[in-house]
Amino acid sequence: QQQVKQSPQSLIVQKGGISIINCAYENTAFDYFPWYQQFPGKGPALLIAIRPDVSEKKEGRFTISFNKSAKQFSLHIMDSQPGDSATYFCAANIGTSGSRLTFGEGTQLTVNP
Amino acid sequence: DAGVIQSPRHEVTEMGQEVTLRCKPISGHDYLFWYRQTMMRGLELLIYFNNNVPIDDSGMPEDRFSAKMPNASFSTLKIQPSEPRDSAVYFCASSSGPPRFFGPGTRLTVL
């Protein structure tokens, strides 16, 4: 059972535009929601994460918006740059050990110059 | 800090052979995770250790897979015997909590 559904599968954005990737989860016990960025040939890297006690978290051009009642969260990349072109994964976890991170399917983002 | 180090980066082997993947976590991290990534199944947690002790190996596909962490600076993932369906990229990650730093991965191809 896929517990974290991610959309879209691929996204093309012009330089300077806003990239938005959405995730929805089912398990209300999830309490940690990270986003990972993966470049070709590299391992994923933690980009930004949020806990459900806040509705938004911003780090530079990256923002997570969290809607607990809808069981949805999204990643917004402002002023998207060609260097942001990568695959982005949302994930969800219960507790702080990170033991059972459930990943979304991934979104391949292409930012055209 | 060199980050999480994995070796080899690429491994091509024939079905039935033993494969050993290696990982050196970031110093000071007490969690180590092994993940597998495929197009069909995405990122899957295989096993994770806390302070060198295996905590959850429920993601290990079957008895052909085994993992060890003899000390805080080294872990291995072994597949014996290997099968074509084991072909994937295997990642090691370390952290002090949820996975933060992943290694570059080992791309395994089993012919």
PDB file of C-alpha atoms in Angstrom:
ATOM      1  CA  GLN A   1       0.000   0.000   0.000  1.00  0.00           C
ATOM      2  CA  GLN A   2       1.484   3.289  -1.121  1.00  0.00           C
ATOM      3  CA  GLN A   3       1.245   5.536   1.912  1.00  0.00           C
ATOM      4  CA  VAL A   4       2.735   8.656   0.350  1.00  0.00           C
ATOM      5  CA  LYS A   5       1.543   9.709  -3.077  1.00  0.00           C
ATOM      6  CA  GLN A   6       3.536  12.324  -4.957  1.00  0.00           C
ATOM      7  CA  SER A   7       2.627  14.409  -7.977  1.00  0.00           C
ATOM      8  CA  PRO A   8       3.412  15.340 -10.634  1.00  0.00           C
ATOM      9  CA  GLN A   9       5.743  12.655 -11.914  1.00  0.00           C
ATOM     10  CA  SER A  10       7.605  15.233 -13.980  1.00  0.00           C
ATOM     11  CA  LEU A  11       7.617  18.998 -14.099  1.00  0.00           C
ATOM     12  CA  ILE A  12       9.097  21.516 -16.501  1.00  0.00           C
ATOM     13  CA  VAL A  13       9.485  25.105 -15.346  1.00  0.00           C
ATOM     14  CA  GLN A  14      11.087  28.160 -16.856  1.00  0.00           C
ATOM     15  CA  LYS A  15      13.966  29.847 -15.066  1.00  0.00           C
ATOM     16  CA  GLY A  16      12.628  32.242 -12.481  1.00  0.00           C
ATOM     17  CA  GLY A  17       9.321  30.446 -12.165  1.00  0.00           C
ATOM     18  CA  ILE A  18       7.810  28.638  -9.189  1.00  0.00           C
ATOM     19  CA  SER A  19       8.043  24.860  -8.980  1.00  0.00           C
ATOM     20  CA  ILE A  20       5.359  23.133  -6.916  1.00  0.00           C
ATOM     21  CA  ILE A  21       5.401  19.472  -5.985  1.00  0.00           C
ATOM     22  CA  ASN A  22       2.625  17.899  -3.963  1.00  0.00           C
ATOM     23  CA  CYS A  23       2.393  14.926  -1.633  1.00  0.00           C
ATOM     24  CA  ALA A  24      -0.479  13.303   0.175  1.00  0.00           C
ATOM     25  CA  TYR A  25      -0.277  10.787   2.977  1.00  0.00           C
ATOM     26  CA  GLU A  26      -2.661   8.351   4.611  1.00  0.00           C
ATOM     27  CA  ASN A  27      -1.187   7.459   7.976  1.00  0.00           C
ATOM     28  CA  THR A  28      -2.103  10.108  10.537  1.00  0.00           C
ATOM     29  CA  ALA A  29       0.668   8.828  12.787  1.00  0.00           C
ATOM     30  CA  PHE A  30       3.290  10.357  10.499  1.00  0.00           C
ATOM     31  CA  ASP A  31       4.944  13.250  12.282  1.00  0.00           C
ATOM     32  CA  TYR A  32       8.011  14.080  10.233  1.00  0.00           C
ATOM     33  CA  PHE A  33       7.919  15.118   6.587  1.00  0.00           C
ATOM     34  CA  PRO A  34      11.244  15.617   4.792  1.00  0.00           C
ATOM     35  CA  TRP A  35      12.016  16.440   1.188  1.00  0.00           C
ATOM     36  CA  TYR A  36      15.046  15.044  -0.576  1.00  0.00           C
ATOM     37  CA  GLN A  37      16.832  16.242  -3.681  1.00  0.00           C
ATOM     38  CA  GLN A  38      18.653  13.781  -5.907  1.00  0.00           C
ATOM     39  CA  PHE A  39      20.916  14.615  -8.821  1.00  0.00           C
ATOM     40  CA  PRO A  40      21.729  11.973 -11.460  1.00  0.00           C
ATOM     41  CA  GLY A  41      24.355   9.554 -10.230  1.00  0.00           C
ATOM     42  CA  LYS A  42      24.177  10.847  -6.671  1.00  0.00           C
ATOM     43  CA  GLY A  43      22.442   9.802  -3.504  1.00  0.00           C
ATOM     44  CA  PRO A  44      19.451  11.720  -2.164  1.00  0.00           C
ATOM     45  CA  ALA A  45      20.207  14.665   0.093  1.00  0.00           C
ATOM     46  CA  LEU A  46      17.917  16.091   2.726  1.00  0.00           C
ATOM     47  CA  LEU A  47      16.651  19.440   1.487  1.00  0.00           C
ATOM     48  CA  ILE A  48      14.135  20.604   4.063  1.00  0.00           C
ATOM     49  CA  ALA A  49      11.795  18.989   6.581  1.00  0.00           C
ATOM     50  CA  ILE A  50       8.732  19.910   8.602  1.00  0.00           C
ATOM     51  CA  ARG A  51       6.821  18.610  11.587  1.00  0.00           C
ATOM     52  CA  PRO A  52       3.019  18.877  11.773  1.00  0.00           C
ATOM     53  CA  ASP A  53       2.996  21.495  14.502  1.00  0.00           C
ATOM     54  CA  VAL A  54       3.712  24.207  11.908  1.00  0.00           C
ATOM     55  CA  SER A  55       1.987  24.964   8.627  1.00  0.00           C
ATOM     56  CA  GLU A  56       4.966  26.338   6.751  1.00  0.00           C
ATOM     57  CA  LYS A  57       8.739  26.221   6.813  1.00  0.00           C
ATOM     58  CA  LYS A  58      10.998  28.269   4.605  1.00  0.00           C
ATOM     59  CA  GLU A  59      14.690  27.855   3.900  1.00  0.00           C
ATOM     60  CA  GLY A  60      15.996  30.183   1.247  1.00  0.00           C
ATOM     61  CA  ARG A  61      14.085  29.583  -1.978  1.00  0.00           C
ATOM     62  CA  PHE A  62      12.549  26.353  -0.661  1.00  0.00           C
ATOM     63  CA  THR A  63       9.279  26.299   1.284  1.00  0.00           C
ATOM     64  CA  ILE A  64       7.238  23.425   2.658  1.00  0.00           C
ATOM     65  CA  SER A  65       3.537  24.038   3.107  1.00  0.00           C
ATOM     66  CA  PHE A  66       1.720  21.594   5.359  1.00  0.00           C
ATOM     67  CA  ASN A  67      -2.032  21.000   5.614  1.00  0.00           C
ATOM     68  CA  LYS A  68      -2.692  18.581   8.446  1.00  0.00           C
ATOM     69  CA  SER A  69      -6.456  18.349   7.965  1.00  0.00           C
ATOM     70  CA  ALA A  70      -6.070  17.511   4.300  1.00  0.00           C
ATOM     71  CA  LYS A  71      -3.088  15.251   4.972  1.00  0.00           C
ATOM     72  CA  GLN A  72      -1.116  17.020   2.295  1.00  0.00           C
ATOM     73  CA  PHE A  73       2.191  18.811   2.063  1.00  0.00           C
ATOM     74  CA  SER A  74       3.988  20.495  -0.761  1.00  0.00           C
ATOM     75  CA  LEU A  75       7.376  21.825  -1.778  1.00  0.00           C
ATOM     76  CA  HIS A  76       7.612  25.221  -3.410  1.00  0.00           C
ATOM     77  CA  ILE A  77      10.793  26.295  -5.148  1.00  0.00           C
ATOM     78  CA  MET A  78      10.787  30.020  -5.749  1.00  0.00           C
ATOM     79  CA  ASP A  79      12.829  31.623  -8.514  1.00  0.00           C
ATOM     80  CA  SER A  80      13.649  28.194  -9.924  1.00  0.00           C
ATOM     81  CA  GLN A  81      17.114  27.851 -11.461  1.00  0.00           C
ATOM     82  CA  PRO A  82      18.555  25.359 -13.958  1.00  0.00           C
ATOM     83  CA  GLY A  83      20.726  24.052 -11.103  1.00  0.00           C
ATOM     84  CA  ASP A  84      17.544  22.978  -9.327  1.00  0.00           C
ATOM     85  CA  SER A  85      16.937  20.392 -12.048  1.00  0.00           C
ATOM     86  CA  ALA A  86      16.859  17.117 -10.146  1.00  0.00           C
ATOM     87  CA  THR A  87      14.504  14.486  -8.821  1.00  0.00           C
ATOM     88  CA  TYR A  88      12.656  15.453  -5.659  1.00  0.00           C
ATOM     89  CA  PHE A  89      11.236  12.957  -3.192  1.00  0.00           C
ATOM     90  CA  CYS A  90       8.840  13.642  -0.381  1.00  0.00           C
ATOM     91  CA  ALA A  91       8.811  11.281   2.555  1.00  0.00           C
ATOM     92  CA  ALA A  92       7.018  10.688   5.817  1.00  0.00           C
ATOM     93  CA  ASN A  93       8.063   9.106   9.061  1.00  0.00           C
ATOM     94  CA  ILE A  94       6.797   8.239  12.503  1.00  0.00           C
ATOM     95  CA  GLY A  95       8.958   9.411  15.350  1.00  0.00           C
ATOM     96  CA  THR A  96      12.475  10.737  15.315  1.00  0.00           C
ATOM     97  CA  SER A  97      14.487   7.644  14.530  1.00  0.00           C
ATOM     98  CA  GLY A  98      13.868   7.791  10.820  1.00  0.00           C
ATOM     99  CA  SER A  99      13.516   4.084  10.879  1.00  0.00           C
ATOM    100  CA  ARG A 100      10.608   3.656   8.518  1.00  0.00           C
ATOM    101  CA  LEU A 101      10.776   6.612   6.148  1.00  0.00           C
ATOM    102  CA  THR A 102       8.148   6.109   3.465  1.00  0.00           C
ATOM    103  CA  PHE A 103       9.132   7.809   0.223  1.00  0.00           C
ATOM    104  CA  GLY A 104       6.963   9.210  -2.519  1.00  0.00           C
ATOM    105  CA  GLU A 105       7.521   8.125  -6.089  1.00  0.00           C
ATOM    106  CA  GLY A 106       9.625  11.145  -6.992  1.00  0.00           C
ATOM    107  CA  THR A 107       9.225  14.154  -9.278  1.00  0.00           C
ATOM    108  CA  GLN A 108      11.708  14.869 -12.018  1.00  0.00           C
ATOM    109  CA  LEU A 109      12.067  18.645 -12.218  1.00  0.00           C
ATOM    110  CA  THR A 110      13.565  20.343 -15.256  1.00  0.00           C
ATOM    111  CA  VAL A 111      14.190  24.070 -15.134  1.00  0.00           C
ATOM    112  CA  ASN A 112      14.771  25.507 -18.579  1.00  0.00           C
ATOM    113  CA  PRO A 113      17.157  28.439 -18.931  1.00  0.00           C
TER     114      PRO A 113
ATOM    115  CA  ASP B   1      34.335  15.554   6.149  1.00  0.00           C
ATOM    116  CA  ALA B   2      34.250  13.186   3.179  1.00  0.00           C
ATOM    117  CA  GLY B   3      30.625  12.286   3.663  1.00  0.00           C
ATOM    118  CA  VAL B   4      29.259   8.775   3.496  1.00  0.00           C
ATOM    119  CA  ILE B   5      31.627   6.575   1.512  1.00  0.00           C
ATOM    120  CA  GLN B   6      30.454   3.547  -0.424  1.00  0.00           C
ATOM    121  CA  SER B   7      32.362   0.965  -2.393  1.00  0.00           C
ATOM    122  CA  PRO B   8      32.395  -0.235  -5.009  1.00  0.00           C
ATOM    123  CA  ARG B   9      30.574   2.385  -7.050  1.00  0.00           C
ATOM    124  CA  HIS B  10      29.691  -0.144  -9.719  1.00  0.00           C
ATOM    125  CA  GLU B  11      29.470  -3.899  -9.515  1.00  0.00           C
ATOM    126  CA  VAL B  12      28.679  -6.289 -12.326  1.00  0.00           C
ATOM    127  CA  THR B  13      28.385  -9.919 -11.415  1.00  0.00           C
ATOM    128  CA  GLU B  14      26.813 -13.103 -12.598  1.00  0.00           C
ATOM    129  CA  MET B  15      23.823 -14.782 -11.085  1.00  0.00           C
ATOM    130  CA  GLY B  16      24.741 -16.980  -8.174  1.00  0.00           C
ATOM    131  CA  GLN B  17      27.815 -15.031  -7.174  1.00  0.00           C
ATOM    132  CA  GLU B  18      28.300 -13.409  -3.779  1.00  0.00           C
ATOM    133  CA  VAL B  19      28.254  -9.632  -3.676  1.00  0.00           C
ATOM    134  CA  THR B  20      29.490  -7.467  -0.812  1.00  0.00           C
ATOM    135  CA  LEU B  21      28.748  -3.768  -0.629  1.00  0.00           C
ATOM    136  CA  ARG B  22      30.601  -1.555   1.802  1.00  0.00           C
ATOM    137  CA  CYS B  23      29.807   1.633   3.644  1.00  0.00           C
ATOM    138  CA  LYS B  24      31.719   4.034   5.824  1.00  0.00           C
ATOM    139  CA  PRO B  25      29.338   6.377   7.652  1.00  0.00           C
ATOM    140  CA  ILE B  26      30.055   9.917   8.749  1.00  0.00           C
ATOM    141  CA  SER B  27      31.948   9.938  12.011  1.00  0.00           C
ATOM    142  CA  GLY B  28      29.747  10.554  15.030  1.00  0.00           C
ATOM    143  CA  HIS B  29      26.510   9.435  13.426  1.00  0.00           C
ATOM    144  CA  ASP B  30      24.760   6.715  15.398  1.00  0.00           C
ATOM    145  CA  TYR B  31      22.259   5.645  12.744  1.00  0.00           C
ATOM    146  CA  LEU B  32      23.147   3.799   9.575  1.00  0.00           C
ATOM    147  CA  PHE B  33      20.618   2.884   6.895  1.00  0.00           C
ATOM    148  CA  TRP B  34      20.772   0.696   3.804  1.00  0.00           C
ATOM    149  CA  TYR B  35      18.355   1.583   1.009  1.00  0.00           C
ATOM    150  CA  ARG B  36      17.709   0.129  -2.413  1.00  0.00           C
ATOM    151  CA  GLN B  37      16.469   2.188  -5.352  1.00  0.00           C
ATOM    152  CA  THR B  38      14.824   0.822  -8.471  1.00  0.00           C
ATOM    153  CA  MET B  39      12.589   2.369 -11.079  1.00  0.00           C
ATOM    154  CA  MET B  40       9.774   0.014 -10.214  1.00  0.00           C
ATOM    155  CA  ARG B  41       9.851   0.201  -6.432  1.00  0.00           C
ATOM    156  CA  GLY B  42      11.532   3.535  -5.748  1.00  0.00           C
ATOM    157  CA  LEU B  43      13.528   3.920  -2.533  1.00  0.00           C
ATOM    158  CA  GLU B  44      13.127   1.060  -0.094  1.00  0.00           C
ATOM    159  CA  LEU B  45      14.636   0.733   3.358  1.00  0.00           C
ATOM    160  CA  LEU B  46      16.374  -2.608   3.723  1.00  0.00           C
ATOM    161  CA  ILE B  47      17.785  -2.385   7.239  1.00  0.00           C
ATOM    162  CA  TYR B  48      18.985   0.148   9.736  1.00  0.00           C
ATOM    163  CA  PHE B  49      21.387   0.116  12.653  1.00  0.00           C
ATOM    164  CA  ASN B  50      21.537   2.199  15.790  1.00  0.00           C
ATOM    165  CA  ASN B  51      24.855   2.236  17.622  1.00  0.00           C
ATOM    166  CA  ASN B  52      26.005  -0.705  15.474  1.00  0.00           C
ATOM    167  CA  VAL B  53      23.006  -2.836  16.460  1.00  0.00           C
ATOM    168  CA  PRO B  54      20.516  -3.919  13.786  1.00  0.00           C
ATOM    169  CA  ILE B  55      17.155  -2.498  14.787  1.00  0.00           C
ATOM    170  CA  ASP B  56      14.848  -3.274  11.895  1.00  0.00           C
ATOM    171  CA  ASP B  57      15.639  -5.661   9.070  1.00  0.00           C
ATOM    172  CA  SER B  58      12.065  -6.207   7.952  1.00  0.00           C
ATOM    173  CA  GLY B  59      12.880  -4.636   4.607  1.00  0.00           C
ATOM    174  CA  MET B  60      15.518  -7.217   3.747  1.00  0.00           C
ATOM    175  CA  PRO B  61      13.995  -9.090   0.802  1.00  0.00           C
ATOM    176  CA  GLU B  62      14.956 -12.581   1.846  1.00  0.00           C
ATOM    177  CA  ASP B  63      17.588 -14.707   3.496  1.00  0.00           C
ATOM    178  CA  ARG B  64      19.966 -14.111   0.627  1.00  0.00           C
ATOM    179  CA  PHE B  65      20.532 -10.633   2.051  1.00  0.00           C
ATOM    180  CA  SER B  66      22.528  -9.980   5.203  1.00  0.00           C
ATOM    181  CA  ALA B  67      24.036  -6.879   6.756  1.00  0.00           C
ATOM    182  CA  LYS B  68      26.591  -6.302   9.455  1.00  0.00           C
ATOM    183  CA  MET B  69      28.044  -3.361  11.301  1.00  0.00           C
ATOM    184  CA  PRO B  70      31.079  -4.616  13.203  1.00  0.00           C
ATOM    185  CA  ASN B  71      32.017  -1.125  14.376  1.00  0.00           C
ATOM    186  CA  ALA B  72      30.869   2.478  14.175  1.00  0.00           C
ATOM    187  CA  SER B  73      32.846   3.184  11.027  1.00  0.00           C
ATOM    188  CA  PHE B  74      31.995   0.266   8.773  1.00  0.00           C
ATOM    189  CA  SER B  75      29.028  -1.683   7.488  1.00  0.00           C
ATOM    190  CA  THR B  76      28.514  -4.318   4.825  1.00  0.00           C
ATOM    191  CA  LEU B  77      25.537  -5.543   2.868  1.00  0.00           C
ATOM    192  CA  LYS B  78      25.982  -9.002   1.413  1.00  0.00           C
ATOM    193  CA  ILE B  79      23.904 -10.807  -1.173  1.00  0.00           C
ATOM    194  CA  GLN B  80      24.503 -14.522  -1.551  1.00  0.00           C
ATOM    195  CA  PRO B  81      23.587 -15.887  -4.014  1.00  0.00           C
ATOM    196  CA  SER B  82      22.816 -12.882  -6.192  1.00  0.00           C
ATOM    197  CA  GLU B  83      19.951 -12.886  -8.699  1.00  0.00           C
ATOM    198  CA  PRO B  84      19.132 -10.609 -11.655  1.00  0.00           C
ATOM    199  CA  ARG B  85      16.213  -9.085  -9.738  1.00  0.00           C
ATOM    200  CA  ASP B  86      18.727  -7.743  -7.202  1.00  0.00           C
ATOM    201  CA  SER B  87      19.981  -5.296  -9.825  1.00  0.00           C
ATOM    202  CA  ALA B  88      19.503  -1.826  -8.342  1.00  0.00           C
ATOM    203  CA  VAL B  89      21.341   1.090  -6.805  1.00  0.00           C
ATOM    204  CA  TYR B  90      22.106   0.462  -3.160  1.00  0.00           C
ATOM    205  CA  PHE B  91      22.528   3.480  -0.909  1.00  0.00           C
ATOM    206  CA  CYS B  92      23.968   3.760   2.551  1.00  0.00           C
ATOM    207  CA  ALA B  93      22.947   6.711   4.706  1.00  0.00           C
ATOM    208  CA  SER B  94      24.024   7.891   8.117  1.00  0.00           C
ATOM    209  CA  SER B  95      22.653  10.428  10.547  1.00  0.00           C
ATOM    210  CA  SER B  96      21.860  11.223  14.149  1.00  0.00           C
ATOM    211  CA  GLY B  97      18.155  10.772  13.398  1.00  0.00           C
ATOM    212  CA  PRO B  98      16.190  10.469  10.172  1.00  0.00           C
ATOM    213  CA  PRO B  99      18.414   9.832   7.132  1.00  0.00           C
ATOM    214  CA  ARG B 100      20.167  13.035   6.145  1.00  0.00           C
ATOM    215  CA  PHE B 101      23.314  12.140   4.303  1.00  0.00           C
ATOM    216  CA  PHE B 102      23.307   9.438   1.665  1.00  0.00           C
ATOM    217  CA  GLY B 103      26.352   7.969   0.039  1.00  0.00           C
ATOM    218  CA  PRO B 104      26.827   8.035  -3.734  1.00  0.00           C
ATOM    219  CA  GLY B 105      25.441   4.520  -4.042  1.00  0.00           C
ATOM    220  CA  THR B 106      26.590   1.249  -5.545  1.00  0.00           C
ATOM    221  CA  ARG B 107      25.049   0.366  -8.886  1.00  0.00           C
ATOM    222  CA  LEU B 108      24.698  -3.421  -8.910  1.00  0.00           C
ATOM    223  CA  THR B 109      24.043  -5.331 -12.083  1.00  0.00           C
ATOM    224  CA  VAL B 110      23.466  -9.062 -11.842  1.00  0.00           C
ATOM    225  CA  LEU B 111      23.615 -10.810 -15.193  1.00  0.00           C
TER     226      LEU B 111
END
